[in-house]
Coordinates of N, CA and C and ligand atoms in Angstrom, one line a residue:
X1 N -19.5 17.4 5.6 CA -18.6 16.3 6.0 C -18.9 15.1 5.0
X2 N -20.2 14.6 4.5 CA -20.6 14.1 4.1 C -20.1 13.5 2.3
X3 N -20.0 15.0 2.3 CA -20.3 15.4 0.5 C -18.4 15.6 0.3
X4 N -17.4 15.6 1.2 CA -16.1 15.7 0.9 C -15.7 14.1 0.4
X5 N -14.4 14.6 -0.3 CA -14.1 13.0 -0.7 C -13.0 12.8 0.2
X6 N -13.3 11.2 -0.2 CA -12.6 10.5 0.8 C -11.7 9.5 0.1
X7 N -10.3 9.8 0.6 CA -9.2 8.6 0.7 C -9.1 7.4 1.9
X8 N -9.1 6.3 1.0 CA -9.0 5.1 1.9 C -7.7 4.7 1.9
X9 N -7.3 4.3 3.0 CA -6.2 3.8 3.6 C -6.2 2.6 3.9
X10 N -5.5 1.5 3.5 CA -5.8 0.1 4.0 C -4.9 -0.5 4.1
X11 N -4.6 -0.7 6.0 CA -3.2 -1.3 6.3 C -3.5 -2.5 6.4
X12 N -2.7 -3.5 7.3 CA -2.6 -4.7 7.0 C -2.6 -5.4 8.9
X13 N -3.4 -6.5 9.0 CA -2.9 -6.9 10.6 C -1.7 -7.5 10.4
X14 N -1.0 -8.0 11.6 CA -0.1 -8.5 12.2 C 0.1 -9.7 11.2
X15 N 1.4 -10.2 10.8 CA 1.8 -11.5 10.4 C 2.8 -12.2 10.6
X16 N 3.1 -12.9 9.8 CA 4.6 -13.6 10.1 C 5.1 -13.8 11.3
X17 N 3.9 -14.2 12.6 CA 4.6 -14.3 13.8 C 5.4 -12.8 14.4
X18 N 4.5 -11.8 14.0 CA 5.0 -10.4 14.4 C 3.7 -10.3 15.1
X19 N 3.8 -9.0 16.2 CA 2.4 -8.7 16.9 C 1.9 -7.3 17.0
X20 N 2.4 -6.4 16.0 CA 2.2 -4.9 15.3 C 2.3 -5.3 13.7
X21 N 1.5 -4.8 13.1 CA 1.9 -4.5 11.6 C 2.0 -3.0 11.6
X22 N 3.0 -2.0 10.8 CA 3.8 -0.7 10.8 C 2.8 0.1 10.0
X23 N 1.9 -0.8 9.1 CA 1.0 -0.2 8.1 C -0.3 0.2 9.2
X24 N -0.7 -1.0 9.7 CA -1.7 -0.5 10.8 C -1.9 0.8 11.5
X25 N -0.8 0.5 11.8 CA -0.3 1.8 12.9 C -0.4 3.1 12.5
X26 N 0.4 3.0 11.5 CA 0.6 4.5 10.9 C -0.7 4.5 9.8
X27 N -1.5 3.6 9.2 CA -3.0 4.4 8.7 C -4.0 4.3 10.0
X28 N -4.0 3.7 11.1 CA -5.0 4.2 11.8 C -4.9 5.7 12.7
X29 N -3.1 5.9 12.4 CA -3.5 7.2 12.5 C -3.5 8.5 11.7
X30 N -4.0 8.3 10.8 CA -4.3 9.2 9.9 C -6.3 9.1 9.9
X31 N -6.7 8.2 10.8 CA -8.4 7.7 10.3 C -9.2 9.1 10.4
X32 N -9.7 9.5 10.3 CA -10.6 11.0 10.4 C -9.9 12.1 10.0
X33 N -8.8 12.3 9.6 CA -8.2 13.2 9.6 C -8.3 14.2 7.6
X34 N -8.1 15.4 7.8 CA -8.2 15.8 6.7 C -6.8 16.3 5.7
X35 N -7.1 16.1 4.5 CA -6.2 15.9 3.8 C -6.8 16.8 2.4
X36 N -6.4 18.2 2.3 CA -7.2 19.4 1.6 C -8.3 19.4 1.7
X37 N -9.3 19.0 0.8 CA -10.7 18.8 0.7 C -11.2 17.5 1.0
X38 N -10.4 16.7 1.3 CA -10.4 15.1 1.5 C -10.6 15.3 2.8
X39 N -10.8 13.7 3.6 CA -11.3 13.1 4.9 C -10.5 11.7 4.5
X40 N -9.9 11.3 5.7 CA -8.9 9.6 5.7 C -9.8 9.1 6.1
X41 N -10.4 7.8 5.3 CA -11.0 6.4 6.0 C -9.9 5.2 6.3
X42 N -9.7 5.1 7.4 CA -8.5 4.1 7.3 C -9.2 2.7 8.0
X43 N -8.9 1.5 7.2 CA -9.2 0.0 7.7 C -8.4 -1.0 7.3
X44 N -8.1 -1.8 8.5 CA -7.4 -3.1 8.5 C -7.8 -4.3 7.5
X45 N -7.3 -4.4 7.1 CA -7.1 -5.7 6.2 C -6.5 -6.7 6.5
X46 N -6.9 -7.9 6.5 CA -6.6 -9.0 6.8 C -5.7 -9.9 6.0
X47 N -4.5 -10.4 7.1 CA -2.9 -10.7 5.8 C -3.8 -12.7 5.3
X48 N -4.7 -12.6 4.3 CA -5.4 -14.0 4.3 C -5.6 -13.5 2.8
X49 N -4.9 -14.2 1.9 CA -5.2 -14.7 -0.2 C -6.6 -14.5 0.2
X50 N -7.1 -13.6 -0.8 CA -8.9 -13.8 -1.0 C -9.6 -12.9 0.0
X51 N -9.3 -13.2 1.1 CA -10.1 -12.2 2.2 C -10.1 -10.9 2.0
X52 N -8.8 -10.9 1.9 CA -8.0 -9.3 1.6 C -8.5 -8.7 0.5
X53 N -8.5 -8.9 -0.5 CA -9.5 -8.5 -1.5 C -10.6 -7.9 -1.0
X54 N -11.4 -8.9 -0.8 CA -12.9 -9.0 -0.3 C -13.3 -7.8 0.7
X55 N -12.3 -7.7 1.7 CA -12.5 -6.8 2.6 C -11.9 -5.4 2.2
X56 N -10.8 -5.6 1.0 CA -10.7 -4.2 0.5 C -12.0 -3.7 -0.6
X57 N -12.4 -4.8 -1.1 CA -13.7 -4.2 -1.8 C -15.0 -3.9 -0.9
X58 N -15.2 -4.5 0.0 CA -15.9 -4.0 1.0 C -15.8 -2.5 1.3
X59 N -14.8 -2.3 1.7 CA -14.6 -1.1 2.4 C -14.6 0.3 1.1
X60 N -14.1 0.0 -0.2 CA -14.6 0.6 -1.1 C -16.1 0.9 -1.3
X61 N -16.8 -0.2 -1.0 CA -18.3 0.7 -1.3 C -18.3 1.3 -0.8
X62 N -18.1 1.0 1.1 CA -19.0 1.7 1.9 C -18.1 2.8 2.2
X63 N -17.1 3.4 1.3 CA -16.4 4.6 1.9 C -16.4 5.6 0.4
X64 N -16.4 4.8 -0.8 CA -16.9 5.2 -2.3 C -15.7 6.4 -2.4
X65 N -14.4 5.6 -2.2 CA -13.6 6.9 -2.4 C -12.6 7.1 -3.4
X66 N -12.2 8.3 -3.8 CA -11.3 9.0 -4.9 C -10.2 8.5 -5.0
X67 N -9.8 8.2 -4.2 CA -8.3 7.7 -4.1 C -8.2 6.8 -3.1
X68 N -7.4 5.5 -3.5 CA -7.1 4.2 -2.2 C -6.0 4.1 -2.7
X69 N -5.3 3.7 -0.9 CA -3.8 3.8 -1.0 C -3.5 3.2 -0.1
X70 N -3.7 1.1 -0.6 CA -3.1 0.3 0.7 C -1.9 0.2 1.2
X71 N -1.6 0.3 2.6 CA 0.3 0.0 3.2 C 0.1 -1.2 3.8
X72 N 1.2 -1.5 3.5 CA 2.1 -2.8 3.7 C 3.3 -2.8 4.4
X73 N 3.8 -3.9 5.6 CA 5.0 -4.0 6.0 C 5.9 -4.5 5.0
X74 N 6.8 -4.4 4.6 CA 7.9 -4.9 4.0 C 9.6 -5.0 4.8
X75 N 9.5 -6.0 5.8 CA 10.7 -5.9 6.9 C 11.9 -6.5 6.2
X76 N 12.7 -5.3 6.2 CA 14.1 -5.3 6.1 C 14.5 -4.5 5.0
X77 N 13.4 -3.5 4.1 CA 13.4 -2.5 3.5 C 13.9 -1.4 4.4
X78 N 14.8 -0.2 3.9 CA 15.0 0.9 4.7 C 14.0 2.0 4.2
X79 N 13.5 1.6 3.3 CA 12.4 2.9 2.8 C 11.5 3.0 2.8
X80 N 10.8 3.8 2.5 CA 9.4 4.3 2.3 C 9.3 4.0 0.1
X81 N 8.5 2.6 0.0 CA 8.2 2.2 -0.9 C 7.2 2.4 -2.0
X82 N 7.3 3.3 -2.9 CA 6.6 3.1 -3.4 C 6.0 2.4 -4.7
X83 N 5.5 1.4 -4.7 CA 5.4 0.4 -5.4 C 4.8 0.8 -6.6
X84 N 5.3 0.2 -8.4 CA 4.9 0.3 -9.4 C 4.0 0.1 -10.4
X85 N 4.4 -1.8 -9.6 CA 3.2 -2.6 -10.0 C 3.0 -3.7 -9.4
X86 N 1.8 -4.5 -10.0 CA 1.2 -5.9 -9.1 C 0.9 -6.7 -10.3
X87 N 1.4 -7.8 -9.8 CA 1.6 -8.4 -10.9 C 0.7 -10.0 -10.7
X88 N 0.1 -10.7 -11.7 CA -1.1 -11.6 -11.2 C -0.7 -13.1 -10.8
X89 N 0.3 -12.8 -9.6 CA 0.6 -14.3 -8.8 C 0.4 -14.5 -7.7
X90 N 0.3 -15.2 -7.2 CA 0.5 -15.8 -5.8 C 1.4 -16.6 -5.4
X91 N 2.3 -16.3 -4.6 CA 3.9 -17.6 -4.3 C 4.2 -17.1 -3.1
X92 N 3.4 -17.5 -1.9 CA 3.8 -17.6 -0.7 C 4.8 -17.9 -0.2
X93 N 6.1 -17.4 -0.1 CA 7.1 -18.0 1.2 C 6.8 -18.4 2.3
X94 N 5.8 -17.8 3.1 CA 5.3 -17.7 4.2 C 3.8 -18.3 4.0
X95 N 3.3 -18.9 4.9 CA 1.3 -18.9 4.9 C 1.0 -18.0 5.2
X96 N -0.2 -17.7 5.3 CA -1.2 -16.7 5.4 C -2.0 -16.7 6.8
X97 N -2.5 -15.8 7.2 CA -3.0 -16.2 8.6 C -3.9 -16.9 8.4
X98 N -4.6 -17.5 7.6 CA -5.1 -18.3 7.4 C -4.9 -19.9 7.5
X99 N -3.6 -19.9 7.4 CA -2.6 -21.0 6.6 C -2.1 -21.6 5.6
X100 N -3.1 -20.5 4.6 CA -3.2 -20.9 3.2 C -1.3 -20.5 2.2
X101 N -1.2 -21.5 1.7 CA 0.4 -21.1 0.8 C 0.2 -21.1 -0.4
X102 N -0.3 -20.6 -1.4 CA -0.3 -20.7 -2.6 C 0.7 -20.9 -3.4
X103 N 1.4 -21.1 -4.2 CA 2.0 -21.6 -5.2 C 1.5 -21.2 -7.0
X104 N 2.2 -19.8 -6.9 CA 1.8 -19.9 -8.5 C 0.3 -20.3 -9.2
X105 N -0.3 -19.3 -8.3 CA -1.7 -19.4 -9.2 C -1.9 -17.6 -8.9
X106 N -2.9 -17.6 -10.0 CA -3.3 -16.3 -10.4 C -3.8 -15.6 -9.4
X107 N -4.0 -14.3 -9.5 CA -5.0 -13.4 -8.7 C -5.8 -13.3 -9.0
X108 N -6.2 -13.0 -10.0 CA -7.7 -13.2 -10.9 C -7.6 -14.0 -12.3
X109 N -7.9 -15.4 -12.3 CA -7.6 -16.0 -13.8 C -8.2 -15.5 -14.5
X110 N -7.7 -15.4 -15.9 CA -7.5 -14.8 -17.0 C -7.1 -13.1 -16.8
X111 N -6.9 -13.2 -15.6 CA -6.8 -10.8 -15.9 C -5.1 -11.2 -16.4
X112 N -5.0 -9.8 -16.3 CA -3.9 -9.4 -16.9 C -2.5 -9.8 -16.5
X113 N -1.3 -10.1 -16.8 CA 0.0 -9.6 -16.2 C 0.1 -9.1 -15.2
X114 N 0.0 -8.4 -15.2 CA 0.2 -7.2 -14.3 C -0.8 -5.7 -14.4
X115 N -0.9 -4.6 -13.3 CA -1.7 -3.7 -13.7 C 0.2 -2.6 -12.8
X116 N 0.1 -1.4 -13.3 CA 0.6 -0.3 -13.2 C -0.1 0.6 -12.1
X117 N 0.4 0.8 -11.0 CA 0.2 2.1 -9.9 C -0.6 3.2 -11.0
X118 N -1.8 3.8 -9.8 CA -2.1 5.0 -10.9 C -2.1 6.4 -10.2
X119 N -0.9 5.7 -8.8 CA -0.8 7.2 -8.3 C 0.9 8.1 -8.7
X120 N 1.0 9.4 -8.8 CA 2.0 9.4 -9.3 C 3.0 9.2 -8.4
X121 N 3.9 8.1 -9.0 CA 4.9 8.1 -8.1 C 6.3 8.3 -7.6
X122 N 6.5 9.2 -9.0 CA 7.4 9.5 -8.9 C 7.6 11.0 -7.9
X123 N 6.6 11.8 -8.3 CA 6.2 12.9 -7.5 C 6.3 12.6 -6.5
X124 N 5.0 11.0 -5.9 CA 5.6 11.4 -4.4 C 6.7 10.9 -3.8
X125 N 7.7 10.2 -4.4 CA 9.0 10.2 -4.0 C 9.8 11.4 -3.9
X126 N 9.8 12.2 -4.8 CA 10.1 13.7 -4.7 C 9.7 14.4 -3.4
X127 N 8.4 14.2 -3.6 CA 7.8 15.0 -2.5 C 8.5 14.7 -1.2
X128 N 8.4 13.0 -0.8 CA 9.0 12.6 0.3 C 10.6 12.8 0.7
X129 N 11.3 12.7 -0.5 CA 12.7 13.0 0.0 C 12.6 14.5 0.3
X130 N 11.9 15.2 -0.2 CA 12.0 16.5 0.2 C 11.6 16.7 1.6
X131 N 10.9 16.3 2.2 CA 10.4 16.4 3.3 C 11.5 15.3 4.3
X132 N 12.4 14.9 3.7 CA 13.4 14.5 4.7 C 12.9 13.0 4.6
X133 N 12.1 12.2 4.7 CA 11.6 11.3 4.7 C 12.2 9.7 3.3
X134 N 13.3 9.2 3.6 CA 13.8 8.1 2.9 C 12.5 7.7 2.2
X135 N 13.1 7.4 0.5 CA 11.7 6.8 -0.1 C 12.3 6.5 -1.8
X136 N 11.7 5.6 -2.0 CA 12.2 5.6 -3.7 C 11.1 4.9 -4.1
X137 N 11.1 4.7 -5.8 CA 9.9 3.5 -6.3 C 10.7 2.1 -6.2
X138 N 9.6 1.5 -5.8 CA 9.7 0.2 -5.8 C 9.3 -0.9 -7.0
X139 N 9.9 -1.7 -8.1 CA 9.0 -2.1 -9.1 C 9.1 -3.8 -8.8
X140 N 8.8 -4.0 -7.4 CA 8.8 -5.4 -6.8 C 7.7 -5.0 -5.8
X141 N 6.0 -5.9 -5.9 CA 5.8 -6.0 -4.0 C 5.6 -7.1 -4.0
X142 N 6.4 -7.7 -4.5 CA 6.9 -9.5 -3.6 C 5.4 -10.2 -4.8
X143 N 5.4 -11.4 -4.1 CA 4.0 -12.7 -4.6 C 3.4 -12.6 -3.3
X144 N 3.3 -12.1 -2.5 CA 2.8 -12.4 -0.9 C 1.4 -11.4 -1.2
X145 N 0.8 -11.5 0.0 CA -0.9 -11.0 0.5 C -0.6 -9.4 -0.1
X146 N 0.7 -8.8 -0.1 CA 0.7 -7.3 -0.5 C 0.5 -6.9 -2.0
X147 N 0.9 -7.9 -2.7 CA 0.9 -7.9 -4.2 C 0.0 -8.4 -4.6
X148 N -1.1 -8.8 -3.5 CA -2.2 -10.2 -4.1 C -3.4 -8.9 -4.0
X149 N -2.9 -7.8 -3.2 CA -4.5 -6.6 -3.0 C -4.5 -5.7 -3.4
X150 N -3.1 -5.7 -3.6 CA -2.7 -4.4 -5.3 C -3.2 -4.9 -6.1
X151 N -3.1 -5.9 -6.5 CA -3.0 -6.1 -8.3 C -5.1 -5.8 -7.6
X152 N -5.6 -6.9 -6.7 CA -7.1 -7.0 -6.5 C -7.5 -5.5 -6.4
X153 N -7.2 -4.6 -5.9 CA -7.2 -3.1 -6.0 C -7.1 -2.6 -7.4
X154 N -5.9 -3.0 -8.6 CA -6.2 -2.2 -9.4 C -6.9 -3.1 -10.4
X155 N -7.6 -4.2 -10.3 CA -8.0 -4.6 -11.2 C -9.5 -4.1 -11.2
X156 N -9.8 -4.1 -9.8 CA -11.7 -3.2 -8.9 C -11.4 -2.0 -9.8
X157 N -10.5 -1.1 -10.1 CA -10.8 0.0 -9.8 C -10.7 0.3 -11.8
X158 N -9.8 -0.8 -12.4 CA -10.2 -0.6 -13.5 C -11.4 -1.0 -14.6
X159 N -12.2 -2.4 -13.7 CA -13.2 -2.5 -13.8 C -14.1 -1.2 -14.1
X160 N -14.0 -0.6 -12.9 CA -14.8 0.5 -12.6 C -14.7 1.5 -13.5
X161 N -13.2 1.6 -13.9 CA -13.5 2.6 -15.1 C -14.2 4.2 -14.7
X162 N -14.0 4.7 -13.2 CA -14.4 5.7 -13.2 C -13.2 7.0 -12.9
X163 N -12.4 6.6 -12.8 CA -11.1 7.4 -12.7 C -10.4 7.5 -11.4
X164 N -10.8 6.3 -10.5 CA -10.4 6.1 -9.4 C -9.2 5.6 -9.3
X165 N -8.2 6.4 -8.4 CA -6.6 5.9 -8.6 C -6.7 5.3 -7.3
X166 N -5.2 4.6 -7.3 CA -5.1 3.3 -6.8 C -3.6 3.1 -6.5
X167 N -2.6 3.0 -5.4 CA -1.7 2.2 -5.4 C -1.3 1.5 -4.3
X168 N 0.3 1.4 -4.2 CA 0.4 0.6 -3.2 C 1.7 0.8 -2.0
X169 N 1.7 1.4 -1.2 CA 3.5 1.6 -0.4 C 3.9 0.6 0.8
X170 N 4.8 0.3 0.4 CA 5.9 -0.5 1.5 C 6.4 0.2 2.6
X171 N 6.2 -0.4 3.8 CA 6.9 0.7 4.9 C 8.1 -0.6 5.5
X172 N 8.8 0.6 6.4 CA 10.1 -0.3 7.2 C 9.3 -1.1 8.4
X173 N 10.4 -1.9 9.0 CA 9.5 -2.4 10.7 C 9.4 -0.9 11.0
X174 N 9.1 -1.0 12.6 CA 9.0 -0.4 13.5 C 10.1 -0.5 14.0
X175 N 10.5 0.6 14.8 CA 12.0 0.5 15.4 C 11.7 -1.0 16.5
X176 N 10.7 -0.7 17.4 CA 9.9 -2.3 18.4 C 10.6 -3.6 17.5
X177 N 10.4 -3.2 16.2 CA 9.7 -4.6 15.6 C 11.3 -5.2 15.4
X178 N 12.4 -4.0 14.6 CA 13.7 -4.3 14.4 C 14.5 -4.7 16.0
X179 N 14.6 -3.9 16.6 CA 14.9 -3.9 17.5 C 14.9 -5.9 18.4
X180 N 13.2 -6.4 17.8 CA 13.1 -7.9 18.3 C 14.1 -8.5 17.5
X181 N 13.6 -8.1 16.5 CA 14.5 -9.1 15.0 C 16.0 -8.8 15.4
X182 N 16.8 -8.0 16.4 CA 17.8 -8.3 16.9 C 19.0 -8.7 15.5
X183 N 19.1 -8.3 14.3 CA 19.7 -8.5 13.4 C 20.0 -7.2 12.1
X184 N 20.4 -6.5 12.5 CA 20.8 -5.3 11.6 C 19.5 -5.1 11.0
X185 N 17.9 -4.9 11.4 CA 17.1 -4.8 10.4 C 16.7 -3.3 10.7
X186 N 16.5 -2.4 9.5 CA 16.1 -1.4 9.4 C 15.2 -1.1 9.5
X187 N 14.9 0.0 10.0 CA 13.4 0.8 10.8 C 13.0 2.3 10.1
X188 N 11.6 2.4 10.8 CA 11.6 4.1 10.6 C 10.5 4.1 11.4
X189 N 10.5 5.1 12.4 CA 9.4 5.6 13.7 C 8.5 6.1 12.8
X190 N 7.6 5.6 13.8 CA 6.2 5.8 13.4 C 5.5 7.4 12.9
X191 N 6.1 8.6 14.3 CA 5.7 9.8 13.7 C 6.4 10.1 12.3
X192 N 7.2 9.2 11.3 CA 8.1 9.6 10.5 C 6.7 8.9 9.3
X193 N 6.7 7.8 9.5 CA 5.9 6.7 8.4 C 4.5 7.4 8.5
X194 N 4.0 8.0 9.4 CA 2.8 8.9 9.4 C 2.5 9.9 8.7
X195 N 3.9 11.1 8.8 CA 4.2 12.0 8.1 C 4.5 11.6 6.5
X196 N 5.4 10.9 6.7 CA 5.1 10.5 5.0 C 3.7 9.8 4.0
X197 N 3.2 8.9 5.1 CA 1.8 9.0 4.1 C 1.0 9.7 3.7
X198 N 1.3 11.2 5.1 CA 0.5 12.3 4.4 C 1.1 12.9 4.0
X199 N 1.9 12.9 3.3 CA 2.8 13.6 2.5 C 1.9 12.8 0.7
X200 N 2.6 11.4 1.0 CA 2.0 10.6 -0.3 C 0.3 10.9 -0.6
X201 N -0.4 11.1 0.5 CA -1.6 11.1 0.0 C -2.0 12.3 -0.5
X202 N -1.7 13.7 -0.1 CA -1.3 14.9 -0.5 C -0.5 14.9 -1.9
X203 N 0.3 14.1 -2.1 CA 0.8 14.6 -3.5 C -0.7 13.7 -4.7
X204 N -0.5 12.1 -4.0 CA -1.8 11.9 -5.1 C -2.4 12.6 -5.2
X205 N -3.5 13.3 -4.2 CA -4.9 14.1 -5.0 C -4.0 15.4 -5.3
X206 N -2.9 16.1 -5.4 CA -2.5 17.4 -6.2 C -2.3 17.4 -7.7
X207 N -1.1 15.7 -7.8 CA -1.2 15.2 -8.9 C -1.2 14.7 -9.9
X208 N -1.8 15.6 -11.2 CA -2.7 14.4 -11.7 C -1.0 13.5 -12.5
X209 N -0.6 14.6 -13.4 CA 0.4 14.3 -14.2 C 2.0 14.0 -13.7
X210 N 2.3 12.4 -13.6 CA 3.3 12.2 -12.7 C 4.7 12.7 -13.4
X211 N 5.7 13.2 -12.4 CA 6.5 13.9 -12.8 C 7.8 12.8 -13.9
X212 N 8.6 13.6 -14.5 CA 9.5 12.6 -15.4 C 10.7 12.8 -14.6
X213 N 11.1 11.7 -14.2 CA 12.6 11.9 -13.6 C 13.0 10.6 -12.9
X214 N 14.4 10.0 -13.4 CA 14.3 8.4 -12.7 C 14.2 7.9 -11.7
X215 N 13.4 6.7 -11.5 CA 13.1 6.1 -10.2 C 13.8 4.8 -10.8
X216 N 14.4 4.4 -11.4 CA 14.8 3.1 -12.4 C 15.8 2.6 -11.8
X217 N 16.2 1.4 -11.7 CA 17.2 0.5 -11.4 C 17.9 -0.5 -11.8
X218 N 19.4 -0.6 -12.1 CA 20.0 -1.5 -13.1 C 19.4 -3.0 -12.6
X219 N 19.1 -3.2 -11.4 CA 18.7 -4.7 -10.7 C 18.0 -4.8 -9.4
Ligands
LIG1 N1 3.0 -7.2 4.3 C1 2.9 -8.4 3.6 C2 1.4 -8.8 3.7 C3 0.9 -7.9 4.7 C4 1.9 -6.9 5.0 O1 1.8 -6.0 5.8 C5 3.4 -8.4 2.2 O2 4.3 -7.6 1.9 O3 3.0 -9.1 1.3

């Protein structure tokens, strides 16, 4: 049990005056579960600039795993998101559970632009529409706490330089969640956003070489 590798899963708590987050739900239930030779560690992440980081690097040591692959709510998306890249800002519309609103400052001063997804993602969009499950790439995850632990995710993991991949997917509300928001907002049930993560996490560790075929967008 010990000696198997392990994917980490890192959803997100509750925010924006919501009282479920969709990522939560659907990685804690994947937490123990196996995924080929793999084992799911799945942990909450806190929607707070800085913390989030911290507690996703945390939970990297102490789980030392092959593959991380944090979810995020993204309410009012119909799909299953998979994100391209993180790019090095912060521009809060919203505060943070914290209260913190940043404005255009870095995620790590001096890093990079931006860093590029290193799971394949086109593949697993394939894989997911195949499995029935709505899904495309995403090459936006906002300036908010989701874009602030991707980019902090792939910056750790390039540091590291050991070939640990890294990305990031957007899920819909919760039907609960749409349902409050009482305004045409799109959903997808939970046994659905479940199945598709292990769908996604199954195509990352299969693989390596992402497939060619468009995920692109005139806008
Ligand atoms: N979604 C937010 C932060 C936490 C979450 O689940 C975002 O998209 O930035």
């Amino acid at each position: 049990m010990n000696d198997r590798p392990v994917v980490l899963l890192a959803g997100f708590e509750p925010f924006g005056g919501e009282t479920i987050n969709p990522s939560w739900e659907a990685v804690r239930a994947l937490d123990g579960q196996p995924s080929g030779d793999a084992v799911v560690a799945a942990r909450q992440m806190p929607c707070v600039f800085g913390a989030a980081i911290e507690a996703l690097e945390a939970a990297i040591a102490e789980t030392r795993p092959t593959l991380v692959v944090c979810v995020g709510q993204a309410g009012g998306r119909s799909e299953m998101s998979i994100e391209r890249v993180a790019i090095n800002v912060d521009d809060g519309r919203i505060a943070d559970n914290a209260g913190a609103q940043p404005i255009d400052t870095p995620v790590v001063r001096d890093g990079p632009a931006a860093y590029f997804s290193t799971l394949p993602i086109k593949a697993i969009v394939h894989a997911l529409r195949d499995a029935g499950v709505p899904a495309s790439v995403s090459n936006t995850a906002g300036t908010f706490v989701c874009n602030h632990i991707f980019y902090g995710l792939m910056h750790a993991l390039a540091r590291r330089g050991d070939g640990t991949r890294g990305g990031f997917i957007h899920i819909p509300y919760l039907p609960e969640q749409a349902a409050r928001a009482a305004g045409d907002a799109p959903s997808m049930a939970l046994p659905t956003l479940v199945h598709g993560l292990r769908i996604a996490i199954e195509t990352a560790l299969a693989v390596q070489v992402d497939l060619r075929e468009t995920g692109g967008r005139i806008s």
